[in-house]
mmCIF file of C-alpha atoms in Angstrom:
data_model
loop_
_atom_site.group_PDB
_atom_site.id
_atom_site.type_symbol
_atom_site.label_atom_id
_atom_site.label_comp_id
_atom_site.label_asym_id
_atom_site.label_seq_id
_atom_site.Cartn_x
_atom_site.Cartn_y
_atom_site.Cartn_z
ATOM 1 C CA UNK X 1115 114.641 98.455 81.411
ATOM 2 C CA UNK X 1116 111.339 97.054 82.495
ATOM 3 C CA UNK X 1117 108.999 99.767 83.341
ATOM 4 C CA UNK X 1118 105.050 99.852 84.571
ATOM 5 C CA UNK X 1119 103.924 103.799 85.147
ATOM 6 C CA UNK X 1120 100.025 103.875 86.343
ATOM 7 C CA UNK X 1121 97.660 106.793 85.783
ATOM 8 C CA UNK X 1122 94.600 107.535 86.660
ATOM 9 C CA UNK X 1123 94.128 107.943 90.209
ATOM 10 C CA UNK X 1124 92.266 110.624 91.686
ATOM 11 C CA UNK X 1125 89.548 111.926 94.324
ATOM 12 C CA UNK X 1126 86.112 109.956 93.951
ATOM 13 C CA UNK X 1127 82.756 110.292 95.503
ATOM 14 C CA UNK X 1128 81.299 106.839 96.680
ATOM 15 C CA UNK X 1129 79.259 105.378 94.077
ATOM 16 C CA UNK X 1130 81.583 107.043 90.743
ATOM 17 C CA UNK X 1131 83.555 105.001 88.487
ATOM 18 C CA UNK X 1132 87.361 105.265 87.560
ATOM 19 C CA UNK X 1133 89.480 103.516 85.180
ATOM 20 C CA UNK X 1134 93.168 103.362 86.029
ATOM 21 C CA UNK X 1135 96.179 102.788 82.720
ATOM 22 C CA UNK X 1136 99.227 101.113 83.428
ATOM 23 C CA UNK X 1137 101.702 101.592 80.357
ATOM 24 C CA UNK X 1138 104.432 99.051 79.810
ATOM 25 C CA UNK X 1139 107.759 99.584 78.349
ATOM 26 C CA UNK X 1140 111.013 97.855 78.057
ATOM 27 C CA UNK X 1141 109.917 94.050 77.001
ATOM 28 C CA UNK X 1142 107.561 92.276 74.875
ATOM 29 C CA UNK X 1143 103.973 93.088 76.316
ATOM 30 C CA UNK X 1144 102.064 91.243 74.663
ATOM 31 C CA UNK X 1145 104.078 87.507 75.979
ATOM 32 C CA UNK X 1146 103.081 88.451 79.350
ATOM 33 C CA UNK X 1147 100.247 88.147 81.564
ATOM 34 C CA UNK X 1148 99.154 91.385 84.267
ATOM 35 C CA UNK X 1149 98.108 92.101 87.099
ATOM 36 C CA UNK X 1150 96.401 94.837 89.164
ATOM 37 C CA UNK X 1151 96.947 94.895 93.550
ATOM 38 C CA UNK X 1152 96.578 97.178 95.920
ATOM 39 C CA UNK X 1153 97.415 98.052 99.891
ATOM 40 C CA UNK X 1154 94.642 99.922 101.533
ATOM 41 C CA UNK X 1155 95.523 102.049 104.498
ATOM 42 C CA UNK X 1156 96.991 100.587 107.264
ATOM 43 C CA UNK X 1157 96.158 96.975 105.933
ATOM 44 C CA UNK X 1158 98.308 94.699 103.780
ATOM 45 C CA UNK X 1159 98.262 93.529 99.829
ATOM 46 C CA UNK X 1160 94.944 92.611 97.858
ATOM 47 C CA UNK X 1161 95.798 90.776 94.774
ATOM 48 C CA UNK X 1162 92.424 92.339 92.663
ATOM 49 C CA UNK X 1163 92.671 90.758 89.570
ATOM 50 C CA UNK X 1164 94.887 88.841 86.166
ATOM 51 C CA UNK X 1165 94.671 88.830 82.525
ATOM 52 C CA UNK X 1166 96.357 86.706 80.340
ATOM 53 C CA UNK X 1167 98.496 87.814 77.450
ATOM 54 C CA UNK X 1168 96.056 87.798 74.963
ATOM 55 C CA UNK X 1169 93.524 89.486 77.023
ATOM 56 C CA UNK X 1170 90.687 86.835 76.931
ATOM 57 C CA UNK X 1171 91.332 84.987 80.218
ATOM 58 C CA UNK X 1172 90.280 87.359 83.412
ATOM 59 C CA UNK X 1173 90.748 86.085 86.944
ATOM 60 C CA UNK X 1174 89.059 88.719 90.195
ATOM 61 C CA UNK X 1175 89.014 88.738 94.021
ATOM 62 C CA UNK X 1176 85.733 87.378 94.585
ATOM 63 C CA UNK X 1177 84.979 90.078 96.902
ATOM 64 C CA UNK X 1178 85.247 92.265 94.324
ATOM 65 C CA UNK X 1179 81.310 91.028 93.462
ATOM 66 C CA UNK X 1180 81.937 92.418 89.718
ATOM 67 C CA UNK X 1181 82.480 95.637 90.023
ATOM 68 C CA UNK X 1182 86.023 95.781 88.153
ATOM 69 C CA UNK X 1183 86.868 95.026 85.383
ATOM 70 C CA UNK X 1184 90.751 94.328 83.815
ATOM 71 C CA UNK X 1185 91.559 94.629 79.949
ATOM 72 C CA UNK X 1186 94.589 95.445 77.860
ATOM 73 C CA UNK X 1187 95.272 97.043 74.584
ATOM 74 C CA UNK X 1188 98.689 95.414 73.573
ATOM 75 C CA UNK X 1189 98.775 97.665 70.021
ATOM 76 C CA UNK X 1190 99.525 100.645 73.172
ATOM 77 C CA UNK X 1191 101.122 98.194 75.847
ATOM 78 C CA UNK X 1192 98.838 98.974 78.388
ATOM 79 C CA UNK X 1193 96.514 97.300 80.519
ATOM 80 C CA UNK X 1194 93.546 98.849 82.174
ATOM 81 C CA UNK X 1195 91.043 98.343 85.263
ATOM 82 C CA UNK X 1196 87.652 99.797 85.270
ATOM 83 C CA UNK X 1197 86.464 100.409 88.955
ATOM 84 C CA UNK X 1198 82.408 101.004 88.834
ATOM 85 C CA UNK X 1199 80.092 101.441 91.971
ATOM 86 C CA UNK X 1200 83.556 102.433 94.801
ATOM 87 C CA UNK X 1201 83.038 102.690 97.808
ATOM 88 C CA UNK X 1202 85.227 104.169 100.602
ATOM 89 C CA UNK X 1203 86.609 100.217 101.247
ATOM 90 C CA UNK X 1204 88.537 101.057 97.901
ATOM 91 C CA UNK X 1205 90.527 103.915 98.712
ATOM 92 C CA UNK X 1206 93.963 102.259 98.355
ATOM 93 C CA UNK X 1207 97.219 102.237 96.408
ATOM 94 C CA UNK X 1208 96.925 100.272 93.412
ATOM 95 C CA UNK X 1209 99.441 98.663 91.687
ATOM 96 C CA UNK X 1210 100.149 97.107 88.203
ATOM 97 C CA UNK X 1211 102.609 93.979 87.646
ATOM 98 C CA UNK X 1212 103.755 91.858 85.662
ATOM 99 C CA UNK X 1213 103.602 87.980 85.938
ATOM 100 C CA UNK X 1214 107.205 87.383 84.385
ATOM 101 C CA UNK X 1215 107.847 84.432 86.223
ATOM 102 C CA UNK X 1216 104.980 81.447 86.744
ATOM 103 C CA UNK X 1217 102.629 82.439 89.678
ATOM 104 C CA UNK X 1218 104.082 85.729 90.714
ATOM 105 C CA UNK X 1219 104.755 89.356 89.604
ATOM 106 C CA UNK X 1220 108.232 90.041 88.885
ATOM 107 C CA UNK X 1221 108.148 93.963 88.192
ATOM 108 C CA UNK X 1222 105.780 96.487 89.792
ATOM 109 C CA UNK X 1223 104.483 99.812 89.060
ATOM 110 C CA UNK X 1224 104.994 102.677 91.645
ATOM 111 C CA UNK X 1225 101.642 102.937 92.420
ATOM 112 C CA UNK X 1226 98.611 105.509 92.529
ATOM 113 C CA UNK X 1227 96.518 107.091 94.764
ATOM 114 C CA UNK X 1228 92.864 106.088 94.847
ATOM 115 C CA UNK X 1229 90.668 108.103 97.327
ATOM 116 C CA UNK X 1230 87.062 107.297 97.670
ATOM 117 C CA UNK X 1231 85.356 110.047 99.938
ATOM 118 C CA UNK X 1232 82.473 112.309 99.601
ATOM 119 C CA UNK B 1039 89.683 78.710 96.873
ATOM 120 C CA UNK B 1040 93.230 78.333 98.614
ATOM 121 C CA UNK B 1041 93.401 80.824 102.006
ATOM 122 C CA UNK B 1042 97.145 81.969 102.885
ATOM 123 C CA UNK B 1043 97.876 82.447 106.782
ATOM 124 C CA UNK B 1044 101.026 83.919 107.946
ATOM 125 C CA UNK B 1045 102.716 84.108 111.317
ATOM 126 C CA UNK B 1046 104.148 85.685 113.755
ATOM 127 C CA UNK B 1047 102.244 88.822 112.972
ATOM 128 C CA UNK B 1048 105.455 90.535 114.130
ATOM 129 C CA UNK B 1049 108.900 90.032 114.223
ATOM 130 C CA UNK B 1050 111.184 91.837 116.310
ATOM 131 C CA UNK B 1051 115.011 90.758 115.975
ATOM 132 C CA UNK B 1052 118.440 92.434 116.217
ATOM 133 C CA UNK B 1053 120.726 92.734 113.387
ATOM 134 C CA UNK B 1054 122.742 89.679 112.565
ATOM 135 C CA UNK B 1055 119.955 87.271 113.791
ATOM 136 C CA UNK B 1056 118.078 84.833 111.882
ATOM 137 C CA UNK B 1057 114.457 85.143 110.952
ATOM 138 C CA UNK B 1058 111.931 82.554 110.296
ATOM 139 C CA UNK B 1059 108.814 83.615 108.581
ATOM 140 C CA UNK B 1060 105.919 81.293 107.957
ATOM 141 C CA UNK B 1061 103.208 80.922 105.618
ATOM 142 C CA UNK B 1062 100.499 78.509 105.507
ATOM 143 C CA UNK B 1063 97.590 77.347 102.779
ATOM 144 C CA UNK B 1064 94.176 75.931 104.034
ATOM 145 C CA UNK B 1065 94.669 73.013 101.730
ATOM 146 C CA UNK B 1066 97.641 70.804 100.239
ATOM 147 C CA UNK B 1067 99.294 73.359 96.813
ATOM 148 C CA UNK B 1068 100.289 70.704 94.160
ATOM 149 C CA UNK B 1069 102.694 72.714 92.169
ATOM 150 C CA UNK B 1070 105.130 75.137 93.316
ATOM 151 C CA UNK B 1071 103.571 78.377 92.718
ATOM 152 C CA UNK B 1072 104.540 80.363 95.921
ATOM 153 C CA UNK B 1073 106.351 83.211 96.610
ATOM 154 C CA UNK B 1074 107.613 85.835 98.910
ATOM 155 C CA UNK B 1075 107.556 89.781 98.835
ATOM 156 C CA UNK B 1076 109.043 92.473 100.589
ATOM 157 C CA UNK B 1077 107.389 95.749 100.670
ATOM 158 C CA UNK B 1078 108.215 98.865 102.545
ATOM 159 C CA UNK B 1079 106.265 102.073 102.408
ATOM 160 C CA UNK B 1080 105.831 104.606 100.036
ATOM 161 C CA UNK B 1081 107.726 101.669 97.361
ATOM 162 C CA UNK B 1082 106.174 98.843 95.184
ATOM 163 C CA UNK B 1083 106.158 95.498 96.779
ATOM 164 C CA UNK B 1084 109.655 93.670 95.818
ATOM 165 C CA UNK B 1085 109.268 89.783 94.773
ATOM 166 C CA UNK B 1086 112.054 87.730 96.761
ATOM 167 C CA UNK B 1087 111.218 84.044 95.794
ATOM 168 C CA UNK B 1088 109.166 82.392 93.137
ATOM 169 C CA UNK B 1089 108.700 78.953 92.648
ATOM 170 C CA UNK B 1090 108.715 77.929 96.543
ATOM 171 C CA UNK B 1091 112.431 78.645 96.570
ATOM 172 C CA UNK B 1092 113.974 80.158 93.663
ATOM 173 C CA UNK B 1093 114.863 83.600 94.212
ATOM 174 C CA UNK B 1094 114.430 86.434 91.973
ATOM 175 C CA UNK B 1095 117.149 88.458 90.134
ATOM 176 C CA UNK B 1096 119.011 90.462 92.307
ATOM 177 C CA UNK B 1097 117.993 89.074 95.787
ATOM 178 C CA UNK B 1098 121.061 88.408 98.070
ATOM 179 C CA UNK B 1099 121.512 84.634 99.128
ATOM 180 C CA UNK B 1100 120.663 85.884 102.966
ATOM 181 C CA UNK B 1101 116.802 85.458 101.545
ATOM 182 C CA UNK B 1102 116.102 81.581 101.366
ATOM 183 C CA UNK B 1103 112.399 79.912 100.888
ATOM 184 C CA UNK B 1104 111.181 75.997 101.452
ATOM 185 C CA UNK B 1105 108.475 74.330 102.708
ATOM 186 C CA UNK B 1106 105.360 71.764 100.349
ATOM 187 C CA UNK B 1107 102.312 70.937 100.892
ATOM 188 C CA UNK B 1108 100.339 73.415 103.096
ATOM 189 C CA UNK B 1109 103.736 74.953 105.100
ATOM 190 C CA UNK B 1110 106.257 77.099 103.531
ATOM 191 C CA UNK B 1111 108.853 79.037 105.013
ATOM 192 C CA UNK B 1112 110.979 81.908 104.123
ATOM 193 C CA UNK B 1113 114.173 82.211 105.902
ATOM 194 C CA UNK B 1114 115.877 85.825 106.260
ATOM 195 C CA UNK B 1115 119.855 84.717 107.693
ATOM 196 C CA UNK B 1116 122.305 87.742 108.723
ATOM 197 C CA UNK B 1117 119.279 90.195 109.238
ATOM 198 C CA UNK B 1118 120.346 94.142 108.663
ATOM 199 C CA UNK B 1119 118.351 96.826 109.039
ATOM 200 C CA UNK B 1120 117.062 97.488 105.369
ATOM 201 C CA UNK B 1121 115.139 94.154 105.780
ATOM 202 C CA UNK B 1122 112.503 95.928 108.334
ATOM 203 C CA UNK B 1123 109.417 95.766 105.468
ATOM 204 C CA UNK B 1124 106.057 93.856 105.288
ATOM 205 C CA UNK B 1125 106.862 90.534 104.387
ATOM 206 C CA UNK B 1126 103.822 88.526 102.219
ATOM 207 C CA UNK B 1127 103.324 85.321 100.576
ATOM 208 C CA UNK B 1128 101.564 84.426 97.705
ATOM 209 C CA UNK B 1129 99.997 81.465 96.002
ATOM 210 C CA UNK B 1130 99.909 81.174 91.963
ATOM 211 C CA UNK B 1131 99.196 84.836 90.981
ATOM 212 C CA UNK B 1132 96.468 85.282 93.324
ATOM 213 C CA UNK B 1133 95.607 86.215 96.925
ATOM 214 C CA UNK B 1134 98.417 87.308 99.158
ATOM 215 C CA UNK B 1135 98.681 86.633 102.886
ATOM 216 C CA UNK B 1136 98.078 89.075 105.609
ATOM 217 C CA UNK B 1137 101.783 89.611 106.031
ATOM 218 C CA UNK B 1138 104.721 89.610 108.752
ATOM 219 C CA UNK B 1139 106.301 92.460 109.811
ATOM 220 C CA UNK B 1140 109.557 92.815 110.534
ATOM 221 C CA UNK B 1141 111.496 95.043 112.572
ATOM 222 C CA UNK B 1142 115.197 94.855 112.735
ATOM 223 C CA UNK B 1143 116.887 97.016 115.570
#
């Protein structure tokens, strides 16, 4: 059974840094590219960003102005987002997929909580 | 960059009817990376179709998707009331649009 469980969310002031971990289990991590999204309150989906399966190809939001950054670590089957410089526009649910099928994400984390407040 | 639009903004239909949800690109998509979503709240966003039309494992036959070019369409026959979600289309792996919802009642 395919399954994506995401740590790392928490309560940050504006201007901190967070990394959330996705770890995979149940297929072949490293054939597969991922993904990180997220709903923020009250608003719909923001795809935020892709890496490929061997972790050298990154793809962002351009809104996102740099300020996240995806990786992976396929010896742990995880893959990773960095969040530097957040701001309260961030507070959200974010979300790790995967791309199983070409151009779209066929299995989904649960989700976790990211708050940005002072 | 290619821009998604989506309309209605809202759907309001009974159970049993048919609804028509489309989604549209700001320029011409070549290949046929598009696909649909469900997502309620407080669960992960469900994928529905892939590939314009192909749906995903699991997903009854009442969920249909067509459309090329710069239109698509996804097509929810025999509504019930489990299908009231957020409804959101996607281009290759990237940007979503800014969603229909639909209530069924």
């Amino acid at each position: 059974e395919v399954q994506l469980l995401e740590s790392g969310g928490t309560l940050v002031q504006p201007g901190g840094s967070l990394r959330l971990s996705c770890a995979a289990s149940g297929f072949t991590f490293r054939d597969y590219w991922m993904s990180w999204s997220r709903q923020t309150p009250g608003k719909g989906l923001e795809w935020v960003a892709n890496i490929n399966s061997g972790g050298y190809k990154q793809d962002y939001v351009d809104s996102l102005e740099g300020r996240f950054t995806i990786s992976r670590d396929n010896a742990k089957n995880s893959v990773y987002l960095q969040m530097n410089s957040l701001t309260v526009e961030d507070t959200a649910i974010y979300y790790c997929a995967r791309s199983g099928v070409p151009g779209a994400f066929d299995y989904w984390g649960q989700g976790l909580l990211v708050t940005v407040s002072s | 960059e290619i821009v998604l639009t989506q309309s209605p903004g809202t759907l309001s239909l009974s159970p049993g009817e048919r609804a028509t949800l489309s989604c549209r690109a700001s320029q011409s998509v070549h290949n046929t990376y598009l696909a649909w979503y469900q997502h309620k709240s407080g669960q992960p966003p469900k994928l529905l179709i892939h590939g314009v039309s192909s749906r995903a494992t699991g997903i009854p036959d009442r969920f249909s998707g067509s459309g090329s070019g710069t239109e698509f369409t996804l097509t929810i026959s025999r509504l019930e009331p489990e299908d009231s979600a957020a409804y959101y289309c996607q281009f290759n792996g990237g940007s979503f649009g800014p969603g229909t919802k639909v209530e069924v009642k």
